[in-house]
Amino acid sequence: MAEGTQTPSPDNPDEAFASVVALRRLAAALERSTVDSALAQGWTWAHIGEALGMTAQAAHKRLSPSRRAPLD
Amino acid sequence: MTIKNALADIRTMKTLFTTAENEAAALGDEQPGAEHLFLASLSLDDDSARSALAALGVTADQVRSGIVRVHAEALEALGLDVATASVLGRSGSSRPLTGPYRSTGSAQDLFQRARRLSAADTSAPLRAGHIAMAAAEAEHGTIVRLFELLDIDRARLASTARAAVAG
């Protein structure tokens, strides 16, 4: 972490939760972008899952670009 | 509640949640939260939320950029590069939105509070202003930080929204 910054204290829940929410958004965005890049570079879902600590099936189910199926 | 009002509420709900999903996706969020539902209320044909906010000198565009700013400031406080973070969010906005509506608990809570407010309001149909009134009741979370960032006094928003709905 850069000099002059610090992790918000849990003793200030509003500030700390704001950081949690912002970091979650950043993590989700980084994950989506990286999956797209990985797929474009020829990564398999097995490798993506391995990198993320999950099975290929779990990775595909959660992160596939077309993960929202239309209603029948 | 009359059948006519119930049908109107269903139409309003569909428009609100569809718009909230689109706004969330455009801002890099996977699911709409209360802040996106509030933003969506500002684009309904019913202008009660828009006029309530205009009475406080705030526009929908300011709300939209405010949502981005709230998260950016939280990341900056952690020493993270906001410019890089915004680039990373680009992939979230281009995915096709199909299937059932998705939303966070905060969006659902906001909607349910708005419905209770409209039901208490002589069983009138759900208005955009009821969403604004419900948003003004929030005590924590992104929407509260958004209001602080935009200098929106929640009590005043509730008051102007109530007036807009009654008008």
JSON list of C-alpha atoms in Angstrom, two decimals:
[
{"chain": "A", "resi": 1, "resn": "MET", "atom": "CA", "xyz": [0.00, 0.00, 0.00]},
{"chain": "A", "resi": 2, "resn": "ALA", "atom": "CA", "xyz": [1.25, 3.47, -0.88]},
{"chain": "A", "resi": 3, "resn": "GLU", "atom": "CA", "xyz": [2.85, 5.64, 1.77]},
{"chain": "A", "resi": 4, "resn": "GLY", "atom": "CA", "xyz": [0.31, 7.91, 3.49]},
{"chain": "A", "resi": 5, "resn": "THR", "atom": "CA", "xyz": [-2.61, 5.51, 3.03]},
{"chain": "A", "resi": 6, "resn": "GLN", "atom": "CA", "xyz": [-3.93, 2.92, 5.39]},
{"chain": "A", "resi": 7, "resn": "THR", "atom": "CA", "xyz": [-6.64, 0.33, 5.56]},
{"chain": "A", "resi": 8, "resn": "PRO", "atom": "CA", "xyz": [-9.76, 1.82, 7.12]},
{"chain": "A", "resi": 9, "resn": "SER", "atom": "CA", "xyz": [-10.31, 0.66, 10.65]},
{"chain": "A", "resi": 10, "resn": "PRO", "atom": "CA", "xyz": [-13.22, -1.67, 11.35]},
{"chain": "A", "resi": 11, "resn": "ASP", "atom": "CA", "xyz": [-13.91, 0.71, 14.22]},
{"chain": "A", "resi": 12, "resn": "ASN", "atom": "CA", "xyz": [-15.36, 3.06, 11.57]},
{"chain": "A", "resi": 13, "resn": "PRO", "atom": "CA", "xyz": [-17.87, 0.75, 9.87]},
{"chain": "A", "resi": 14, "resn": "ASP", "atom": "CA", "xyz": [-19.13, 3.28, 7.30]},
{"chain": "A", "resi": 15, "resn": "GLU", "atom": "CA", "xyz": [-15.61, 3.98, 5.98]},
{"chain": "A", "resi": 16, "resn": "ALA", "atom": "CA", "xyz": [-14.55, 0.36, 6.18]},
{"chain": "A", "resi": 17, "resn": "PHE", "atom": "CA", "xyz": [-17.66, -0.92, 4.41]},
{"chain": "A", "resi": 18, "resn": "ALA", "atom": "CA", "xyz": [-17.23, 1.72, 1.69]},
{"chain": "A", "resi": 19, "resn": "SER", "atom": "CA", "xyz": [-13.73, 0.33, 1.11]},
{"chain": "A", "resi": 20, "resn": "VAL", "atom": "CA", "xyz": [-15.08, -3.23, 1.05]},
{"chain": "A", "resi": 21, "resn": "VAL", "atom": "CA", "xyz": [-17.70, -2.34, -1.56]},
{"chain": "A", "resi": 22, "resn": "ALA", "atom": "CA", "xyz": [-15.21, -0.44, -3.73]},
{"chain": "A", "resi": 23, "resn": "LEU", "atom": "CA", "xyz": [-12.68, -3.28, -3.53]},
{"chain": "A", "resi": 24, "resn": "ARG", "atom": "CA", "xyz": [-15.36, -5.85, -4.39]},
{"chain": "A", "resi": 25, "resn": "ARG", "atom": "CA", "xyz": [-16.27, -3.84, -7.51]},
{"chain": "A", "resi": 26, "resn": "LEU", "atom": "CA", "xyz": [-12.63, -3.54, -8.46]},
{"chain": "A", "resi": 27, "resn": "ALA", "atom": "CA", "xyz": [-12.02, -7.26, -7.90]},
{"chain": "A", "resi": 28, "resn": "ALA", "atom": "CA", "xyz": [-15.08, -8.19, -9.97]},
{"chain": "A", "resi": 29, "resn": "ALA", "atom": "CA", "xyz": [-14.07, -5.84, -12.79]},
{"chain": "A", "resi": 30, "resn": "LEU", "atom": "CA", "xyz": [-10.46, -7.11, -12.77]},
{"chain": "A", "resi": 31, "resn": "GLU", "atom": "CA", "xyz": [-11.72, -10.70, -12.79]},
{"chain": "A", "resi": 32, "resn": "ARG", "atom": "CA", "xyz": [-14.04, -10.08, -15.78]},
{"chain": "A", "resi": 33, "resn": "SER", "atom": "CA", "xyz": [-11.36, -8.21, -17.74]},
{"chain": "A", "resi": 34, "resn": "THR", "atom": "CA", "xyz": [-8.76, -10.87, -17.00]},
{"chain": "A", "resi": 35, "resn": "VAL", "atom": "CA", "xyz": [-11.07, -13.74, -18.00]},
{"chain": "A", "resi": 36, "resn": "ASP", "atom": "CA", "xyz": [-11.77, -11.95, -21.30]},
{"chain": "A", "resi": 37, "resn": "SER", "atom": "CA", "xyz": [-8.03, -11.44, -21.89]},
{"chain": "A", "resi": 38, "resn": "ALA", "atom": "CA", "xyz": [-7.20, -15.00, -20.88]},
{"chain": "A", "resi": 39, "resn": "LEU", "atom": "CA", "xyz": [-9.79, -16.45, -23.24]},
{"chain": "A", "resi": 40, "resn": "ALA", "atom": "CA", "xyz": [-8.52, -14.23, -26.05]},
{"chain": "A", "resi": 41, "resn": "GLN", "atom": "CA", "xyz": [-5.00, -15.55, -25.36]},
{"chain": "A", "resi": 42, "resn": "GLY", "atom": "CA", "xyz": [-6.21, -19.15, -25.63]},
{"chain": "A", "resi": 43, "resn": "TRP", "atom": "CA", "xyz": [-6.50, -20.07, -21.95]},
{"chain": "A", "resi": 44, "resn": "THR", "atom": "CA", "xyz": [-8.79, -22.97, -21.22]},
{"chain": "A", "resi": 45, "resn": "TRP", "atom": "CA", "xyz": [-11.46, -22.86, -18.53]},
{"chain": "A", "resi": 46, "resn": "ALA", "atom": "CA", "xyz": [-9.41, -25.47, -16.67]},
{"chain": "A", "resi": 47, "resn": "HIS", "atom": "CA", "xyz": [-6.47, -23.07, -16.53]},
{"chain": "A", "resi": 48, "resn": "ILE", "atom": "CA", "xyz": [-8.67, -20.12, -15.61]},
{"chain": "A", "resi": 49, "resn": "GLY", "atom": "CA", "xyz": [-10.25, -22.17, -12.84]},
{"chain": "A", "resi": 50, "resn": "GLU", "atom": "CA", "xyz": [-6.84, -23.30, -11.63]},
{"chain": "A", "resi": 51, "resn": "ALA", "atom": "CA", "xyz": [-5.61, -19.70, -11.48]},
{"chain": "A", "resi": 52, "resn": "LEU", "atom": "CA", "xyz": [-8.70, -18.67, -9.51]},
{"chain": "A", "resi": 53, "resn": "GLY", "atom": "CA", "xyz": [-8.73, -21.65, -7.16]},
{"chain": "A", "resi": 54, "resn": "MET", "atom": "CA", "xyz": [-11.86, -23.28, -8.55]},
{"chain": "A", "resi": 55, "resn": "THR", "atom": "CA", "xyz": [-12.84, -26.07, -10.93]},
{"chain": "A", "resi": 56, "resn": "ALA", "atom": "CA", "xyz": [-13.15, -25.43, -14.66]},
{"chain": "A", "resi": 57, "resn": "GLN", "atom": "CA", "xyz": [-16.89, -26.00, -14.37]},
{"chain": "A", "resi": 58, "resn": "ALA", "atom": "CA", "xyz": [-17.28, -23.50, -11.55]},
{"chain": "A", "resi": 59, "resn": "ALA", "atom": "CA", "xyz": [-15.21, -20.92, -13.39]},
{"chain": "A", "resi": 60, "resn": "HIS", "atom": "CA", "xyz": [-17.23, -21.31, -16.57]},
{"chain": "A", "resi": 61, "resn": "LYS", "atom": "CA", "xyz": [-20.54, -21.19, -14.74]},
{"chain": "A", "resi": 62, "resn": "ARG", "atom": "CA", "xyz": [-19.59, -18.01, -12.90]},
{"chain": "A", "resi": 63, "resn": "LEU", "atom": "CA", "xyz": [-17.47, -16.17, -15.43]},
{"chain": "A", "resi": 64, "resn": "SER", "atom": "CA", "xyz": [-18.50, -17.18, -18.91]},
{"chain": "A", "resi": 65, "resn": "PRO", "atom": "CA", "xyz": [-19.26, -14.05, -20.99]},
{"chain": "A", "resi": 66, "resn": "SER", "atom": "CA", "xyz": [-22.61, -15.53, -21.88]},
{"chain": "A", "resi": 67, "resn": "ARG", "atom": "CA", "xyz": [-23.41, -16.66, -18.32]},
{"chain": "A", "resi": 68, "resn": "ARG", "atom": "CA", "xyz": [-26.92, -15.24, -18.27]},
{"chain": "A", "resi": 69, "resn": "ALA", "atom": "CA", "xyz": [-29.14, -17.62, -20.20]},
{"chain": "A", "resi": 70, "resn": "PRO", "atom": "CA", "xyz": [-32.33, -16.24, -21.81]},
{"chain": "A", "resi": 71, "resn": "LEU", "atom": "CA", "xyz": [-35.66, -17.41, -20.47]},
{"chain": "A", "resi": 72, "resn": "ASP", "atom": "CA", "xyz": [-37.30, -20.19, -22.49]},
{"chain": "B", "resi": 1, "resn": "MET", "atom": "CA", "xyz": [-55.14, -1.27, -4.26]},
{"chain": "B", "resi": 2, "resn": "THR", "atom": "CA", "xyz": [-57.12, -1.29, -7.49]},
{"chain": "B", "resi": 3, "resn": "ILE", "atom": "CA", "xyz": [-56.30, -3.63, -10.34]},
{"chain": "B", "resi": 4, "resn": "LYS", "atom": "CA", "xyz": [-55.43, -0.60, -12.45]},
{"chain": "B", "resi": 5, "resn": "ASN", "atom": "CA", "xyz": [-52.90, 0.56, -9.84]},
{"chain": "B", "resi": 6, "resn": "ALA", "atom": "CA", "xyz": [-51.49, -2.95, -9.47]},
{"chain": "B", "resi": 7, "resn": "LEU", "atom": "CA", "xyz": [-50.92, -3.20, -13.22]},
{"chain": "B", "resi": 8, "resn": "ALA", "atom": "CA", "xyz": [-49.36, 0.26, -13.26]},
{"chain": "B", "resi": 9, "resn": "ASP", "atom": "CA", "xyz": [-47.04, -0.78, -10.43]},
{"chain": "B", "resi": 10, "resn": "ILE", "atom": "CA", "xyz": [-45.94, -3.88, -12.37]},
{"chain": "B", "resi": 11, "resn": "ARG", "atom": "CA", "xyz": [-45.13, -1.76, -15.41]},
{"chain": "B", "resi": 12, "resn": "THR", "atom": "CA", "xyz": [-43.22, 0.70, -13.24]},
{"chain": "B", "resi": 13, "resn": "MET", "atom": "CA", "xyz": [-41.30, -2.11, -11.57]},
{"chain": "B", "resi": 14, "resn": "LYS", "atom": "CA", "xyz": [-40.29, -3.61, -14.93]},
{"chain": "B", "resi": 15, "resn": "THR", "atom": "CA", "xyz": [-39.10, -0.28, -16.26]},
{"chain": "B", "resi": 16, "resn": "LEU", "atom": "CA", "xyz": [-37.28, 0.57, -13.03]},
{"chain": "B", "resi": 17, "resn": "PHE", "atom": "CA", "xyz": [-35.37, -2.69, -12.74]},
{"chain": "B", "resi": 18, "resn": "THR", "atom": "CA", "xyz": [-34.54, -2.89, -16.44]},
{"chain": "B", "resi": 19, "resn": "THR", "atom": "CA", "xyz": [-33.21, 0.65, -16.40]},
{"chain": "B", "resi": 20, "resn": "ALA", "atom": "CA", "xyz": [-31.36, -0.01, -13.13]},
{"chain": "B", "resi": 21, "resn": "GLU", "atom": "CA", "xyz": [-29.68, -3.07, -14.69]},
{"chain": "B", "resi": 22, "resn": "ASN", "atom": "CA", "xyz": [-28.60, -1.04, -17.72]},
{"chain": "B", "resi": 23, "resn": "GLU", "atom": "CA", "xyz": [-27.29, 1.80, -15.56]},
{"chain": "B", "resi": 24, "resn": "ALA", "atom": "CA", "xyz": [-25.37, -0.63, -13.34]},
{"chain": "B", "resi": 25, "resn": "ALA", "atom": "CA", "xyz": [-23.84, -2.39, -16.36]},
{"chain": "B", "resi": 26, "resn": "ALA", "atom": "CA", "xyz": [-22.83, 0.94, -17.89]},
{"chain": "B", "resi": 27, "resn": "LEU", "atom": "CA", "xyz": [-21.12, 1.91, -14.63]},
{"chain": "B", "resi": 28, "resn": "GLY", "atom": "CA", "xyz": [-19.27, -1.41, -14.38]},
{"chain": "B", "resi": 29, "resn": "ASP", "atom": "CA", "xyz": [-21.43, -3.06, -11.75]},
{"chain": "B", "resi": 30, "resn": "GLU", "atom": "CA", "xyz": [-22.64, -6.62, -12.16]},
{"chain": "B", "resi": 31, "resn": "GLN", "atom": "CA", "xyz": [-25.92, -6.05, -10.33]},
{"chain": "B", "resi": 32, "resn": "PRO", "atom": "CA", "xyz": [-27.92, -2.91, -9.63]},
{"chain": "B", "resi": 33, "resn": "GLY", "atom": "CA", "xyz": [-27.92, -1.63, -6.08]},
{"chain": "B", "resi": 34, "resn": "ALA", "atom": "CA", "xyz": [-30.14, 0.95, -4.40]},
{"chain": "B", "resi": 35, "resn": "GLU", "atom": "CA", "xyz": [-28.12, 3.75, -6.00]},
{"chain": "B", "resi": 36, "resn": "HIS", "atom": "CA", "xyz": [-28.86, 2.40, -9.49]},
{"chain": "B", "resi": 37, "resn": "LEU", "atom": "CA", "xyz": [-32.56, 2.01, -8.71]},
{"chain": "B", "resi": 38, "resn": "PHE", "atom": "CA", "xyz": [-32.62, 5.61, -7.50]},
{"chain": "B", "resi": 39, "resn": "LEU", "atom": "CA", "xyz": [-30.85, 6.67, -10.72]},
{"chain": "B", "resi": 40, "resn": "ALA", "atom": "CA", "xyz": [-33.39, 4.68, -12.75]},
{"chain": "B", "resi": 41, "resn": "SER", "atom": "CA", "xyz": [-36.26, 6.50, -11.03]},
{"chain": "B", "resi": 42, "resn": "LEU", "atom": "CA", "xyz": [-34.91, 9.73, -12.50]},
{"chain": "B", "resi": 43, "resn": "SER", "atom": "CA", "xyz": [-35.52, 8.54, -16.06]},
{"chain": "B", "resi": 44, "resn": "LEU", "atom": "CA", "xyz": [-39.13, 7.40, -15.66]},
{"chain": "B", "resi": 45, "resn": "ASP", "atom": "CA", "xyz": [-41.86, 9.26, -17.57]},
{"chain": "B", "resi": 46, "resn": "ASP", "atom": "CA", "xyz": [-43.23, 10.20, -14.15]},
{"chain": "B", "resi": 47, "resn": "ASP", "atom": "CA", "xyz": [-40.96, 13.12, -13.24]},
{"chain": "B", "resi": 48, "resn": "SER", "atom": "CA", "xyz": [-41.70, 13.24, -9.50]},
{"chain": "B", "resi": 49, "resn": "ALA", "atom": "CA", "xyz": [-38.21, 11.99, -8.56]},
{"chain": "B", "resi": 50, "resn": "ARG", "atom": "CA", "xyz": [-36.52, 14.21, -11.16]},
{"chain": "B", "resi": 51, "resn": "SER", "atom": "CA", "xyz": [-38.31, 17.32, -9.98]},
{"chain": "B", "resi": 52, "resn": "ALA", "atom": "CA", "xyz": [-37.68, 16.45, -6.32]},
{"chain": "B", "resi": 53, "resn": "LEU", "atom": "CA", "xyz": [-33.96, 16.29, -7.07]},
{"chain": "B", "resi": 54, "resn": "ALA", "atom": "CA", "xyz": [-34.05, 19.39, -9.30]},
{"chain": "B", "resi": 55, "resn": "ALA", "atom": "CA", "xyz": [-35.49, 21.32, -6.33]},
{"chain": "B", "resi": 56, "resn": "LEU", "atom": "CA", "xyz": [-32.18, 20.52, -4.60]},
{"chain": "B", "resi": 57, "resn": "GLY", "atom": "CA", "xyz": [-30.16, 21.58, -7.63]},
{"chain": "B", "resi": 58, "resn": "VAL", "atom": "CA", "xyz": [-29.07, 18.06, -8.63]},
{"chain": "B", "resi": 59, "resn": "THR", "atom": "CA", "xyz": [-29.43, 16.30, -11.99]},
{"chain": "B", "resi": 60, "resn": "ALA", "atom": "CA", "xyz": [-29.46, 12.66, -13.05]},
{"chain": "B", "resi": 61, "resn": "ASP", "atom": "CA", "xyz": [-26.07, 13.13, -14.73]},
{"chain": "B", "resi": 62, "resn": "GLN", "atom": "CA", "xyz": [-24.64, 14.34, -11.43]},
{"chain": "B", "resi": 63, "resn": "VAL", "atom": "CA", "xyz": [-26.08, 11.29, -9.68]},
{"chain": "B", "resi": 64, "resn": "ARG", "atom": "CA", "xyz": [-24.55, 9.03, -12.33]},
{"chain": "B", "resi": 65, "resn": "SER", "atom": "CA", "xyz": [-21.10, 10.54, -12.05]},
{"chain": "B", "resi": 66, "resn": "GLY", "atom": "CA", "xyz": [-21.50, 10.70, -8.28]},
{"chain": "B", "resi": 67, "resn": "ILE", "atom": "CA", "xyz": [-21.88, 6.91, -8.11]},
{"chain": "B", "resi": 68, "resn": "VAL", "atom": "CA", "xyz": [-18.57, 6.54, -9.94]},
{"chain": "B", "resi": 69, "resn": "ARG", "atom": "CA", "xyz": [-16.96, 9.13, -7.67]},
{"chain": "B", "resi": 70, "resn": "VAL", "atom": "CA", "xyz": [-18.08, 7.46, -4.42]},
{"chain": "B", "resi": 71, "resn": "HIS", "atom": "CA", "xyz": [-16.23, 4.27, -5.29]},
{"chain": "B", "resi": 72, "resn": "ALA", "atom": "CA", "xyz": [-13.27, 6.12, -6.79]},
{"chain": "B", "resi": 73, "resn": "GLU", "atom": "CA", "xyz": [-12.77, 8.07, -3.57]},
{"chain": "B", "resi": 74, "resn": "ALA", "atom": "CA", "xyz": [-12.90, 4.90, -1.51]},
{"chain": "B", "resi": 75, "resn": "LEU", "atom": "CA", "xyz": [-10.20, 3.36, -3.71]},
{"chain": "B", "resi": 76, "resn": "GLU", "atom": "CA", "xyz": [-8.10, 6.52, -3.63]},
{"chain": "B", "resi": 77, "resn": "ALA", "atom": "CA", "xyz": [-8.20, 6.43, 0.16]},
{"chain": "B", "resi": 78, "resn": "LEU", "atom": "CA", "xyz": [-6.58, 2.99, -0.11]},
{"chain": "B", "resi": 79, "resn": "GLY", "atom": "CA", "xyz": [-3.88, 4.32, -2.43]},
{"chain": "B", "resi": 80, "resn": "LEU", "atom": "CA", "xyz": [-5.29, 2.65, -5.54]},
{"chain": "B", "resi": 81, "resn": "ASP", "atom": "CA", "xyz": [-5.03, 4.18, -8.99]},
{"chain": "B", "resi": 82, "resn": "VAL", "atom": "CA", "xyz": [-8.54, 5.18, -10.00]},
{"chain": "B", "resi": 83, "resn": "ALA", "atom": "CA", "xyz": [-7.69, 5.66, -13.68]},
{"chain": "B", "resi": 84, "resn": "THR", "atom": "CA", "xyz": [-6.54, 2.06, -13.92]},
{"chain": "B", "resi": 85, "resn": "ALA", "atom": "CA", "xyz": [-9.56, 0.85, -11.98]},
{"chain": "B", "resi": 86, "resn": "SER", "atom": "CA", "xyz": [-11.96, 2.57, -14.39]},
{"chain": "B", "resi": 87, "resn": "VAL", "atom": "CA", "xyz": [-10.27, 0.92, -17.37]},
{"chain": "B", "resi": 88, "resn": "LEU", "atom": "CA", "xyz": [-10.62, -2.45, -15.71]},
{"chain": "B", "resi": 89, "resn": "GLY", "atom": "CA", "xyz": [-14.35, -1.95, -15.45]},
{"chain": "B", "resi": 90, "resn": "ARG", "atom": "CA", "xyz": [-14.85, -1.65, -19.19]},
{"chain": "B", "resi": 91, "resn": "SER", "atom": "CA", "xyz": [-15.68, -5.32, -19.80]},
{"chain": "B", "resi": 92, "resn": "GLY", "atom": "CA", "xyz": [-18.73, -5.22, -17.54]},
{"chain": "B", "resi": 93, "resn": "SER", "atom": "CA", "xyz": [-20.65, -2.79, -19.66]},
{"chain": "B", "resi": 94, "resn": "SER", "atom": "CA", "xyz": [-20.79, -4.72, -22.93]},
{"chain": "B", "resi": 95, "resn": "ARG", "atom": "CA", "xyz": [-22.37, -7.98, -21.87]},
{"chain": "B", "resi": 96, "resn": "PRO", "atom": "CA", "xyz": [-25.90, -8.58, -23.15]},
{"chain": "B", "resi": 97, "resn": "LEU", "atom": "CA", "xyz": [-28.48, -8.42, -20.37]},
{"chain": "B", "resi": 98, "resn": "THR", "atom": "CA", "xyz": [-30.90, -11.29, -20.77]},
{"chain": "B", "resi": 99, "resn": "GLY", "atom": "CA", "xyz": [-32.81, -13.51, -18.41]},
{"chain": "B", "resi": 100, "resn": "PRO", "atom": "CA", "xyz": [-34.54, -12.65, -15.13]},
{"chain": "B", "resi": 101, "resn": "TYR", "atom": "CA", "xyz": [-33.86, -9.35, -13.37]},
{"chain": "B", "resi": 102, "resn": "ARG", "atom": "CA", "xyz": [-30.91, -9.41, -11.02]},
{"chain": "B", "resi": 103, "resn": "SER", "atom": "CA", "xyz": [-30.42, -6.94, -8.25]},
{"chain": "B", "resi": 104, "resn": "THR", "atom": "CA", "xyz": [-28.71, -6.63, -4.92]},
{"chain": "B", "resi": 105, "resn": "GLY", "atom": "CA", "xyz": [-30.56, -6.82, -1.64]},
{"chain": "B", "resi": 106, "resn": "SER", "atom": "CA", "xyz": [-30.22, -3.06, -1.28]},
{"chain": "B", "resi": 107, "resn": "ALA", "atom": "CA", "xyz": [-32.15, -2.46, -4.52]},
{"chain": "B", "resi": 108, "resn": "GLN", "atom": "CA", "xyz": [-34.85, -4.89, -3.47]},
{"chain": "B", "resi": 109, "resn": "ASP", "atom": "CA", "xyz": [-35.11, -3.31, -0.01]},
{"chain": "B", "resi": 110, "resn": "LEU", "atom": "CA", "xyz": [-35.39, 0.15, -1.55]},
{"chain": "B", "resi": 111, "resn": "PHE", "atom": "CA", "xyz": [-38.13, -0.99, -3.90]},
{"chain": "B", "resi": 112, "resn": "GLN", "atom": "CA", "xyz": [-40.11, -2.66, -1.13]},
{"chain": "B", "resi": 113, "resn": "ARG", "atom": "CA", "xyz": [-39.85, 0.46, 1.06]},
{"chain": "B", "resi": 114, "resn": "ALA", "atom": "CA", "xyz": [-41.06, 2.55, -1.87]},
{"chain": "B", "resi": 115, "resn": "ARG", "atom": "CA", "xyz": [-44.03, 0.24, -2.35]},
{"chain": "B", "resi": 116, "resn": "ARG", "atom": "CA", "xyz": [-44.95, 0.55, 1.33]},
{"chain": "B", "resi": 117, "resn": "LEU", "atom": "CA", "xyz": [-44.76, 4.33, 1.04]},
{"chain": "B", "resi": 118, "resn": "SER", "atom": "CA", "xyz": [-47.07, 4.32, -1.99]},
{"chain": "B", "resi": 119, "resn": "ALA", "atom": "CA", "xyz": [-49.48, 1.96, -0.23]},
{"chain": "B", "resi": 120, "resn": "ALA", "atom": "CA", "xyz": [-49.60, 4.31, 2.76]},
{"chain": "B", "resi": 121, "resn": "ASP", "atom": "CA", "xyz": [-50.20, 7.22, 0.39]},
{"chain": "B", "resi": 122, "resn": "THR", "atom": "CA", "xyz": [-53.96, 6.58, -0.03]},
{"chain": "B", "resi": 123, "resn": "SER", "atom": "CA", "xyz": [-53.14, 3.49, -2.09]},
{"chain": "B", "resi": 124, "resn": "ALA", "atom": "CA", "xyz": [-51.80, 5.56, -4.99]},
{"chain": "B", "resi": 125, "resn": "PRO", "atom": "CA", "xyz": [-49.77, 3.79, -7.68]},
{"chain": "B", "resi": 126, "resn": "LEU", "atom": "CA", "xyz": [-46.03, 3.60, -7.16]},
{"chain": "B", "resi": 127, "resn": "ARG", "atom": "CA", "xyz": [-44.43, 6.87, -8.29]},
{"chain": "B", "resi": 128, "resn": "ALA", "atom": "CA", "xyz": [-40.82, 7.70, -9.02]},
{"chain": "B", "resi": 129, "resn": "GLY", "atom": "CA", "xyz": [-41.01, 10.09, -6.07]},
{"chain": "B", "resi": 130, "resn": "HIS", "atom": "CA", "xyz": [-41.71, 7.15, -3.75]},
{"chain": "B", "resi": 131, "resn": "ILE", "atom": "CA", "xyz": [-38.36, 5.69, -4.78]},
{"chain": "B", "resi": 132, "resn": "ALA", "atom": "CA", "xyz": [-36.73, 9.01, -3.87]},
{"chain": "B", "resi": 133, "resn": "MET", "atom": "CA", "xyz": [-38.57, 9.10, -0.53]},
{"chain": "B", "resi": 134, "resn": "ALA", "atom": "CA", "xyz": [-37.44, 5.56, 0.23]},
{"chain": "B", "resi": 135, "resn": "ALA", "atom": "CA", "xyz": [-33.87, 6.40, -0.78]},
{"chain": "B", "resi": 136, "resn": "ALA", "atom": "CA", "xyz": [-33.92, 9.34, 1.63]},
{"chain": "B", "resi": 137, "resn": "GLU", "atom": "CA", "xyz": [-34.65, 6.89, 4.45]},
{"chain": "B", "resi": 138, "resn": "ALA", "atom": "CA", "xyz": [-31.40, 4.95, 3.90]},
{"chain": "B", "resi": 139, "resn": "GLU", "atom": "CA", "xyz": [-28.91, 5.28, 6.74]},
{"chain": "B", "resi": 140, "resn": "HIS", "atom": "CA", "xyz": [-25.87, 3.42, 5.41]},
{"chain": "B", "resi": 141, "resn": "GLY", "atom": "CA", "xyz": [-24.33, 2.23, 2.18]},
{"chain": "B", "resi": 142, "resn": "THR", "atom": "CA", "xyz": [-23.35, 3.60, -1.21]},
{"chain": "B", "resi": 143, "resn": "ILE", "atom": "CA", "xyz": [-26.53, 5.64, -1.65]},
{"chain": "B", "resi": 144, "resn": "VAL", "atom": "CA", "xyz": [-25.93, 7.51, 1.61]},
{"chain": "B", "resi": 145, "resn": "ARG", "atom": "CA", "xyz": [-22.34, 8.25, 0.59]},
{"chain": "B", "resi": 146, "resn": "LEU", "atom": "CA", "xyz": [-23.68, 9.38, -2.79]},
{"chain": "B", "resi": 147, "resn": "PHE", "atom": "CA", "xyz": [-26.04, 11.85, -1.11]},
{"chain": "B", "resi": 148, "resn": "GLU", "atom": "CA", "xyz": [-23.20, 13.15, 1.07]},
{"chain": "B", "resi": 149, "resn": "LEU", "atom": "CA", "xyz": [-20.96, 13.59, -1.98]},
{"chain": "B", "resi": 150, "resn": "LEU", "atom": "CA", "xyz": [-23.70, 15.52, -3.81]},
{"chain": "B", "resi": 151, "resn": "ASP", "atom": "CA", "xyz": [-24.63, 17.56, -0.71]},
{"chain": "B", "resi": 152, "resn": "ILE", "atom": "CA", "xyz": [-28.15, 16.17, -0.81]},
{"chain": "B", "resi": 153, "resn": "ASP", "atom": "CA", "xyz": [-29.87, 16.59, 2.53]},
{"chain": "B", "resi": 154, "resn": "ARG", "atom": "CA", "xyz": [-31.94, 13.43, 2.99]},
{"chain": "B", "resi": 155, "resn": "ALA", "atom": "CA", "xyz": [-34.68, 15.14, 4.96]},
{"chain": "B", "resi": 156, "resn": "ARG", "atom": "CA", "xyz": [-35.01, 17.78, 2.24]},
{"chain": "B", "resi": 157, "resn": "LEU", "atom": "CA", "xyz": [-35.09, 15.11, -0.47]},
{"chain": "B", "resi": 158, "resn": "ALA", "atom": "CA", "xyz": [-37.87, 13.29, 1.37]},
{"chain": "B", "resi": 159, "resn": "SER", "atom": "CA", "xyz": [-39.76, 16.56, 1.67]},
{"chain": "B", "resi": 160, "resn": "THR", "atom": "CA", "xyz": [-39.39, 17.60, -2.00]},
{"chain": "B", "resi": 161, "resn": "ALA", "atom": "CA", "xyz": [-40.24, 14.07, -3.16]},
{"chain": "B", "resi": 162, "resn": "ARG", "atom": "CA", "xyz": [-43.35, 14.01, -0.97]},
{"chain": "B", "resi": 163, "resn": "ALA", "atom": "CA", "xyz": [-44.41, 17.35, -2.45]},
{"chain": "B", "resi": 164, "resn": "ALA", "atom": "CA", "xyz": [-43.73, 16.17, -6.00]},
{"chain": "B", "resi": 165, "resn": "VAL", "atom": "CA", "xyz": [-45.82, 13.03, -5.50]},
{"chain": "B", "resi": 166, "resn": "ALA", "atom": "CA", "xyz": [-48.67, 15.05, -3.98]},
{"chain": "B", "resi": 167, "resn": "GLY", "atom": "CA", "xyz": [-48.54, 17.72, -6.67]}
]
